Coordinates of C-alpha atoms in Angstrom, one line a residue:
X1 CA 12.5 8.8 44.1
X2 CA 9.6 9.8 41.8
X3 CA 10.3 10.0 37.9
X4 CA 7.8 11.7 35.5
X5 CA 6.8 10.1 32.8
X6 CA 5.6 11.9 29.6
X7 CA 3.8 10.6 26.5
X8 CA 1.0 11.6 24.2
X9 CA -1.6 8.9 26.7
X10 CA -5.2 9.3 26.4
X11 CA -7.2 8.7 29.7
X12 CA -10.3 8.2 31.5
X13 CA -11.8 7.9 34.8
X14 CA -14.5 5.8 36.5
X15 CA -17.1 7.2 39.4
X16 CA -14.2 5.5 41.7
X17 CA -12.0 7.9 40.5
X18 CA -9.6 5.1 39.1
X19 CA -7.6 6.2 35.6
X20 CA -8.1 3.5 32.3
X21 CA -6.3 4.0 28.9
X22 CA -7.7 2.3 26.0
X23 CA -4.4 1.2 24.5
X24 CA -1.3 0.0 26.0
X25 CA -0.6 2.5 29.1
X26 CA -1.8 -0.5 31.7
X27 CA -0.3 -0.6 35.5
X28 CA 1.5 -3.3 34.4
X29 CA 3.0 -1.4 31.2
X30 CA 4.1 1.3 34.2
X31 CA 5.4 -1.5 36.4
X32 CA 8.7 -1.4 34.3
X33 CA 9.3 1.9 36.1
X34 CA 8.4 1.6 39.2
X35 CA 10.9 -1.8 39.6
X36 CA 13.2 1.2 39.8
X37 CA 11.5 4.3 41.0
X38 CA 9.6 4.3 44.1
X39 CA 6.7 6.6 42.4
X40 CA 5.7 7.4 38.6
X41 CA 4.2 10.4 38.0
X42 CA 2.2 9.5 34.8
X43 CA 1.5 12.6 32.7
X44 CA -1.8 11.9 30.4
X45 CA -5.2 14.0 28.6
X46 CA -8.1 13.1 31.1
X47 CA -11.4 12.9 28.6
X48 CA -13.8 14.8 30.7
X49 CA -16.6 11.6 31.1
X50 CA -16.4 9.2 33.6
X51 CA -16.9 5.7 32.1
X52 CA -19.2 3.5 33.3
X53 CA -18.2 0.3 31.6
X54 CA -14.4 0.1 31.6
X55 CA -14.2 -3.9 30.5
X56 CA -12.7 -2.4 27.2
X57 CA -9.8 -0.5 28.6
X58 CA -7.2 -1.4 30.2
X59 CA -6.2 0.0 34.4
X60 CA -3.5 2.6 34.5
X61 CA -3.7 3.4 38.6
X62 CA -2.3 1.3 41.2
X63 CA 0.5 1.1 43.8
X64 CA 3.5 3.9 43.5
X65 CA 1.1 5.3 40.7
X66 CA 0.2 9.3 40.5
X67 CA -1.4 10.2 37.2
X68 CA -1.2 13.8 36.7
X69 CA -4.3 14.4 34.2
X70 CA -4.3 17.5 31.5
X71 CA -7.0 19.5 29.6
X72 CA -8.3 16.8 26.7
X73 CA -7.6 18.4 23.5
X74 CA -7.6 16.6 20.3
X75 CA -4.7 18.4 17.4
X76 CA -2.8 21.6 17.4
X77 CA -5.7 23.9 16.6
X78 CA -8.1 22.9 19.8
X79 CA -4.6 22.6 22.2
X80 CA -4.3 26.5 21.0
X81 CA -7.9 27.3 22.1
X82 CA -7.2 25.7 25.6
X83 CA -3.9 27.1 26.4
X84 CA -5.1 28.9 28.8
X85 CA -5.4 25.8 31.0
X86 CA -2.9 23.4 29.2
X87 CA 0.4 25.8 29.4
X88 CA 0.1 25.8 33.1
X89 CA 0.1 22.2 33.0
X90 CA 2.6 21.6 31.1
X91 CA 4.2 24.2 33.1
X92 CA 3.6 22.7 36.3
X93 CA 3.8 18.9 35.3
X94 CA 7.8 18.1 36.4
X95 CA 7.3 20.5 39.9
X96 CA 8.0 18.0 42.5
X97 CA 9.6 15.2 40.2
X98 CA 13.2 14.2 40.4
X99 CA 13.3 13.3 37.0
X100 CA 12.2 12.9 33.9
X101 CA 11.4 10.2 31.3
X102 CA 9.9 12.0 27.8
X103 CA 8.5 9.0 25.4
X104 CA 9.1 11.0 22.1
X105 CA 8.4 12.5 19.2
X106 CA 5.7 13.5 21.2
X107 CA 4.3 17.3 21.6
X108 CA 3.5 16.6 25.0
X109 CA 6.9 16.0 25.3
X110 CA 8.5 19.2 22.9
X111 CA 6.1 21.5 25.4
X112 CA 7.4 19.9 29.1
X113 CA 10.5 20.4 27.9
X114 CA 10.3 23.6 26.5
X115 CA 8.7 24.7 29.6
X116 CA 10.6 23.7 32.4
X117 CA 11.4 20.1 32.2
X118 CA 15.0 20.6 30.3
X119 CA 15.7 21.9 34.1
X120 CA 15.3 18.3 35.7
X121 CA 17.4 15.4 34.9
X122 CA 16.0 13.7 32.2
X123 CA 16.4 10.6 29.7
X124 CA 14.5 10.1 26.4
X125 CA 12.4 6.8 24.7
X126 CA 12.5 7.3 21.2
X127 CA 9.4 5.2 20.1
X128 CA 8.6 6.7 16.2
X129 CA 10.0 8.8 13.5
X130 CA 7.8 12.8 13.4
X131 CA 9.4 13.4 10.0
X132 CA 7.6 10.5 8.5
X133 CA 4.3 11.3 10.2
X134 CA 1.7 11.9 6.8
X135 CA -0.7 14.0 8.2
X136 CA 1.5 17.0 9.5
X137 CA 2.6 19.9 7.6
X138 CA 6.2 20.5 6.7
X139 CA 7.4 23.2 9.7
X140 CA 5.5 20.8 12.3
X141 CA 7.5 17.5 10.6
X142 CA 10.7 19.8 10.5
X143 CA 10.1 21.2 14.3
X144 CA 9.1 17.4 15.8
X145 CA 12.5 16.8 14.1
X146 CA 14.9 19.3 15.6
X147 CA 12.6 19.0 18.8
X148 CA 13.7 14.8 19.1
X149 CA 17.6 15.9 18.0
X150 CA 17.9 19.0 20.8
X151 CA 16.2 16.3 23.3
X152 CA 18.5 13.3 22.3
X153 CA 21.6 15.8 22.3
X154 CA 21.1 17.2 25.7
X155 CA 19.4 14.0 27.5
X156 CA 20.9 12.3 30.1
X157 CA 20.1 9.1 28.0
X158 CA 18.5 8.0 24.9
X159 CA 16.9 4.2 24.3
X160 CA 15.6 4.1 21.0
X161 CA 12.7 1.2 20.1
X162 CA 14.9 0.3 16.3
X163 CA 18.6 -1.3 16.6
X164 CA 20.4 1.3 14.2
X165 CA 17.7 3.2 12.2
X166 CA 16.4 5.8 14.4
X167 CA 19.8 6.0 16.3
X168 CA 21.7 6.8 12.9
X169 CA 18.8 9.5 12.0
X170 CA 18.3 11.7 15.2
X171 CA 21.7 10.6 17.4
X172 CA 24.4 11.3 15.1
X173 CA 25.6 14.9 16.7
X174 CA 27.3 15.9 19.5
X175 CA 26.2 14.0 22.8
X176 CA 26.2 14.9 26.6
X177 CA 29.3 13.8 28.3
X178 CA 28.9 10.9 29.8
X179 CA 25.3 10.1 28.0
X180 CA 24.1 6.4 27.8
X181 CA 22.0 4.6 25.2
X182 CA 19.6 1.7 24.6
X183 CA 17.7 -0.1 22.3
X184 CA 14.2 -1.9 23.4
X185 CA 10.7 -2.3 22.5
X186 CA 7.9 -1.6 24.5
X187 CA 6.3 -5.0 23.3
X188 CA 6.2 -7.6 26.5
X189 CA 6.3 -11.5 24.9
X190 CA 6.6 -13.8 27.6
X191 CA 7.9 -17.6 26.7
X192 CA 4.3 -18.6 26.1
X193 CA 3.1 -16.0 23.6
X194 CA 5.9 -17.4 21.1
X195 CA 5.0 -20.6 19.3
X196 CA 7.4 -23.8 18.8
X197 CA 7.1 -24.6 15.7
X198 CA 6.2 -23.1 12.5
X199 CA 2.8 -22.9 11.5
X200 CA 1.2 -25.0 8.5
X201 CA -0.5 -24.1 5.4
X202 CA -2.9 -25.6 3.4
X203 CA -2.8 -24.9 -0.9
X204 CA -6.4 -23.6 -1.5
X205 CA -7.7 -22.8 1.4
X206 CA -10.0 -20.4 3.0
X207 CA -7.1 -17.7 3.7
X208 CA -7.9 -15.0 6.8
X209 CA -5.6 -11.8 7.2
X210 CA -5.2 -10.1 10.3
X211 CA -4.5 -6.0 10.8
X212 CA -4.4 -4.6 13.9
X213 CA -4.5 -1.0 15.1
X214 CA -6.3 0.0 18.1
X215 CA -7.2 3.4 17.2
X216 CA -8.4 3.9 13.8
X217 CA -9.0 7.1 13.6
X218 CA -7.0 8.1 10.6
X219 CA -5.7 6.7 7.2
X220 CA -2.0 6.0 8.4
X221 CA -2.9 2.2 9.2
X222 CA -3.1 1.1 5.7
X223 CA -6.8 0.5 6.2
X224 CA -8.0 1.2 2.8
X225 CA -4.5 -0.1 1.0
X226 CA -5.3 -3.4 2.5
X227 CA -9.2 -3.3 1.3
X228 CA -7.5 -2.7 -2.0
X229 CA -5.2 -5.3 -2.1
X230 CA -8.2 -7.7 -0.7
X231 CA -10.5 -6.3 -4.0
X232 CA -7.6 -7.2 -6.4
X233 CA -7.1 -11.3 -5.0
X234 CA -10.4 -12.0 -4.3
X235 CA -11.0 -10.5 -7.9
X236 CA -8.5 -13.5 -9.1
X237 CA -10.2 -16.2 -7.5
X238 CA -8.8 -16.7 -4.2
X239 CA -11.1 -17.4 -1.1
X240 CA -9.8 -14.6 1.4
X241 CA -11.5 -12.4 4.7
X242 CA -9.7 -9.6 6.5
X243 CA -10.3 -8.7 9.6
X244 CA -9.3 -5.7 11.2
X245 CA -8.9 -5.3 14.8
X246 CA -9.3 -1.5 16.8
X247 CA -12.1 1.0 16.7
X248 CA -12.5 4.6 15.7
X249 CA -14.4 7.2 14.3
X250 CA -12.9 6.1 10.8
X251 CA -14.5 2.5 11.2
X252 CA -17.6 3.5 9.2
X253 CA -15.7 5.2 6.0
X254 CA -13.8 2.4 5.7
X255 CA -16.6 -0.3 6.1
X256 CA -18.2 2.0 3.1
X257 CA -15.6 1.9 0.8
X258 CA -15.2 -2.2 1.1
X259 CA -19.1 -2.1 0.6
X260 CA -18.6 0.6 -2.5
X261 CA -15.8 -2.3 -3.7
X262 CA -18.5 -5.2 -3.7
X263 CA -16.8 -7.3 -1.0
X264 CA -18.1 -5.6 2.4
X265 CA -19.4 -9.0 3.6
X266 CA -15.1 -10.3 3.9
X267 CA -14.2 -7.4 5.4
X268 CA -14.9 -7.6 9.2
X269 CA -14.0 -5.0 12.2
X270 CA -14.0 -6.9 15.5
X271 CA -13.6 -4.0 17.8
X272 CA -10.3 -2.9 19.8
X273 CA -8.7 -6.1 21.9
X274 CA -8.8 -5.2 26.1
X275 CA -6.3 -7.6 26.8
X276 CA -2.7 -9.7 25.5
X277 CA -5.2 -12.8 25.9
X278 CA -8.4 -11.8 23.4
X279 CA -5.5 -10.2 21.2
X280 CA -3.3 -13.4 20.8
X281 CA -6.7 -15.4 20.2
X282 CA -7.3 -12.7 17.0
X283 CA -3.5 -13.4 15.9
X284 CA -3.9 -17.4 16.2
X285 CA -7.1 -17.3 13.9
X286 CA -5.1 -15.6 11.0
X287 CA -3.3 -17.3 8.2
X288 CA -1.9 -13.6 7.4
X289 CA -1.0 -10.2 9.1
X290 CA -1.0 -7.3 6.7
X291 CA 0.1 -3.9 7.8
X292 CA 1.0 -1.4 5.6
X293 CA 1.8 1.7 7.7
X294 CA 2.9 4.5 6.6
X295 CA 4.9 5.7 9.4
X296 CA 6.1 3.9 12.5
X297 CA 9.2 3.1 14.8
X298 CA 9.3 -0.5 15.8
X299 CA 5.3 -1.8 15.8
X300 CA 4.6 -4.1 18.5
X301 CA 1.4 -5.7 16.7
X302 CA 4.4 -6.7 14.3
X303 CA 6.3 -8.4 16.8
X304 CA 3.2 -10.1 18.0
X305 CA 1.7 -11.3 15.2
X306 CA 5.3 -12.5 14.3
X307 CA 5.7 -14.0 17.7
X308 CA 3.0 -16.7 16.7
X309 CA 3.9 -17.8 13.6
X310 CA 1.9 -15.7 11.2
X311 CA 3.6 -14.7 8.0
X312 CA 3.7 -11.1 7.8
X313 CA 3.7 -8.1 5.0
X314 CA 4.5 -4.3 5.8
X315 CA 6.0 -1.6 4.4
X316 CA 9.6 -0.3 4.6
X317 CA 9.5 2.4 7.4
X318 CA 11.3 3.0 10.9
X319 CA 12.9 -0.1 12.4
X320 CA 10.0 -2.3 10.0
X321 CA 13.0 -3.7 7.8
X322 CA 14.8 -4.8 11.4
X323 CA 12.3 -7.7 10.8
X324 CA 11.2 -8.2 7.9
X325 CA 13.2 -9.5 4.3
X326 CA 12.9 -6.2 2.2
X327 CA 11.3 -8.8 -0.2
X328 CA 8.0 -9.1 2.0
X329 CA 7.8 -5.1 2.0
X330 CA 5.8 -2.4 -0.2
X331 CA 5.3 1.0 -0.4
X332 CA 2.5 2.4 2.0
X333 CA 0.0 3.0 -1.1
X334 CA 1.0 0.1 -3.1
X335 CA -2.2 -2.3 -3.2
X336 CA -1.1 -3.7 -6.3
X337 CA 2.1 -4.8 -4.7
X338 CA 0.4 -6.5 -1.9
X339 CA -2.2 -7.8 -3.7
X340 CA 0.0 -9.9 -5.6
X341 CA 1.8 -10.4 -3.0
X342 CA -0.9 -12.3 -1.2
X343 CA -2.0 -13.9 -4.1
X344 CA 1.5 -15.4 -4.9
X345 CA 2.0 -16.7 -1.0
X346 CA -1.1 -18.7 -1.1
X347 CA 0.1 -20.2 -3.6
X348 CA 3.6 -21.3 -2.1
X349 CA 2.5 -22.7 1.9
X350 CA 5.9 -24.1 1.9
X351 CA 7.3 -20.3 1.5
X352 CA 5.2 -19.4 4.2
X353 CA 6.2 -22.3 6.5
X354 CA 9.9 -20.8 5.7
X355 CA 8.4 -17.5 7.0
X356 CA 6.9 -18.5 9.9
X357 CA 9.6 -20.2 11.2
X358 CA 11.6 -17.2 10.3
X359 CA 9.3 -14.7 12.2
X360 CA 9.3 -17.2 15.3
X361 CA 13.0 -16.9 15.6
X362 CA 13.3 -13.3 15.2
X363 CA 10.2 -12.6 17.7
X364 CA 12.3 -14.7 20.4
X365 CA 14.9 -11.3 19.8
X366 CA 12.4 -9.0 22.0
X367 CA 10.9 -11.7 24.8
X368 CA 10.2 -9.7 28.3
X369 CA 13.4 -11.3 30.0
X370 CA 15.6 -9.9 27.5
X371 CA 14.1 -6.5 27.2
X372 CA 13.2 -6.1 30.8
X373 CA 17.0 -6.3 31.5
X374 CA 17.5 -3.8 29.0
X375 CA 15.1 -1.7 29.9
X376 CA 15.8 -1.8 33.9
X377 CA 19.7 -1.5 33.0
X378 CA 18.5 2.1 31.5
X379 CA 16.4 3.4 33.8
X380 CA 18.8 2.5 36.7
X381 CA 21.7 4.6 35.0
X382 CA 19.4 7.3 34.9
X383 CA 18.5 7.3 38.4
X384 CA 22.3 7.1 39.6
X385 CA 22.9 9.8 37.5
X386 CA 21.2 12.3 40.1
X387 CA 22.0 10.2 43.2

């Protein structure tokens, strides 16, 4: 049986003709598919260079794998001037296909569907919240909205990445008969990413924060609310270095501003983490993750980061309160808030100790066994639903 699979992916090739992604779209990402479909058709923009060093991304093709590349485009506005070739693909993406798995609020999504897909059997992954996205206009937010309800509504079944928030805002109307839900991350934490103890703390210490986000390549990250919040501790004293993991085209503005701020030399961009390894070796090197995203569903880097031990601060949007105390969350913009915030933890280790034993526990909530069975259950009900 061959399900397609449809997200916003971004992907390249090699001379061999082999597909990579630079974030987390990996053969063994689209091996929790295929443990229950014999093929996955993997639906994904094809950036028209072939790479020539790939030891930064990470290997979509493989076994039982058919990637089923469209026109790159980058927004609304250059999709528009390339309809001409991305319709028909949208068009012609579920031809062949038994059914359908749409990763949404995605547009790659809202257009397969809207062209053809809602014929096919198909079940939903609701991995973010499009009316909190910052940098789309109202009638896009409103349409990405209505789009993920019509989709939810009318899907065979809906797993959603947040226990109750996402569910309660875009599944509360009339369902399919006979429609099944789930709840699962996409994060995969086997027994040995989690620590076993809490970590430790010194008072006075040289204090590193973590942020991770593999594309940065807009401002919805927190990027320059965390250079803020640095300014304002090291400004009372405190010895403190962010680093922040991921590349992009914003890299440079931001590296400006911290310079513009007088404290370029503790601000520190590594470049974007090609595997769970080098990315759990960032994590363990950090006293502190900071992440003050404005929109999200349920962030993985959160779970990870939490998964080690490391005392975390974010902001109060999507499934973020699922796990973290409201007390260790601030508005998007507020650098003030985290600022102090920071400032005040180092100088209470004991109240991070508490929170890192915390985080440990709550991590252990979303380990690969457990979400694996969860995720398996789901896509086996959608495949006897057409057999």
């Amino acid at each position: 049986m061959r399900l397609l699979l449809v997200d916003n992916a971004h992907l390249y090739q090699d001379k061999n003709g082999n597909y990579y992604a630079p974030s987390i779209y990996s053969y063994g990402f689209l091996q929790r598919y295929l443990n229950v479909f014999e093929e996955v058709r993997f639906m994904g923009k094809v950036y028209p260079v072939t790479l020539e060093d790939t030891s930064k991304y990470t290997c979509v093709s493989g076994k039982g794998v058919e990637v089923y590349g469209i026109p790159w485009y980058q927004g609304l506005k250059d999709m528009w001037k390339k309809a001409h070739r991305v319709i028909p693909a949208f068009w012609d993406a579920s031809k062949g296909c038994d059914c359908i798995i749409f990763r949404i609020a995605q547009l790659e999504s809202f257009f397969v569907y809207l062209l053809g897909g809602k014929k096919k059997p198909y079940a939903v992954e609701v991995i973010n919240d499009p009316e909190a996205w910052m940098d789309l206009p109202a009638w896009m937010k409103k349409f990405s909205g209505d789009m993920t309800r019509r989709m939810i509504r009318n899907a065979k079944g809906a797993a959603f990445v947040t226990k109750e928030v996402l569910q309660k805002k875009y599944a509360a109307g009339k369902k399919k008969k006979g429609a099944f839900t789930a709840n699962y991350s996409s994060v995969e934490l086997d027994e040995s990413m989690i620590a076993n103890k809490p970590l430790r703390f010194p008072k006075n210490g040289a204090f590193r924060i973590i942020h991770i986000s593999n594309l940065i390549n807009n401002h919805m990250k927190g990027h320059t609310t965390l250079i803020n919040a640095a300014k304002i501790v090291i400004d009372k004293g405190y010895d403190v270095s962010v680093e922040f993991v991921g590349e992009g085209d914003k890299v440079s503005e931001f590296r400006n501003y911290a310079e513009r701020l007088g404290i370029g030399q503790k601000i520190e961009f590594v470049g974007r983490t090609n595997s769970v390894d080098q990315l759990f070796n960032e994590l363990k090197k950090a006293s502190l993750m900071v992440f003050p995203s404005v929109t999200e569903g349920l962030p993985r880097v959160l779970v990870e980061a939490m998964a080690v031990g490391l005392p975390c601060l974010s902001t109060p949007v999507g499934g973020i309160p699922e796990l973290l105390d409201r007390k260790y969350l601030f508005e998007p913009d507020d650098a003030d808030g985290f600022g102090n915030e920071i400032a005040r933890l180092m100088d209470n280790p004991r109240e991070m100790e508490k929170m890192s034993g915390d985080n440990i526990a709550k991590a252990c909530e979303y380990k690969a066994a457990l979400l694996n069975q969860k995720r398996s259950w789901f896509y086996k009900k959608l495949r006897e639903s057409i057999t």
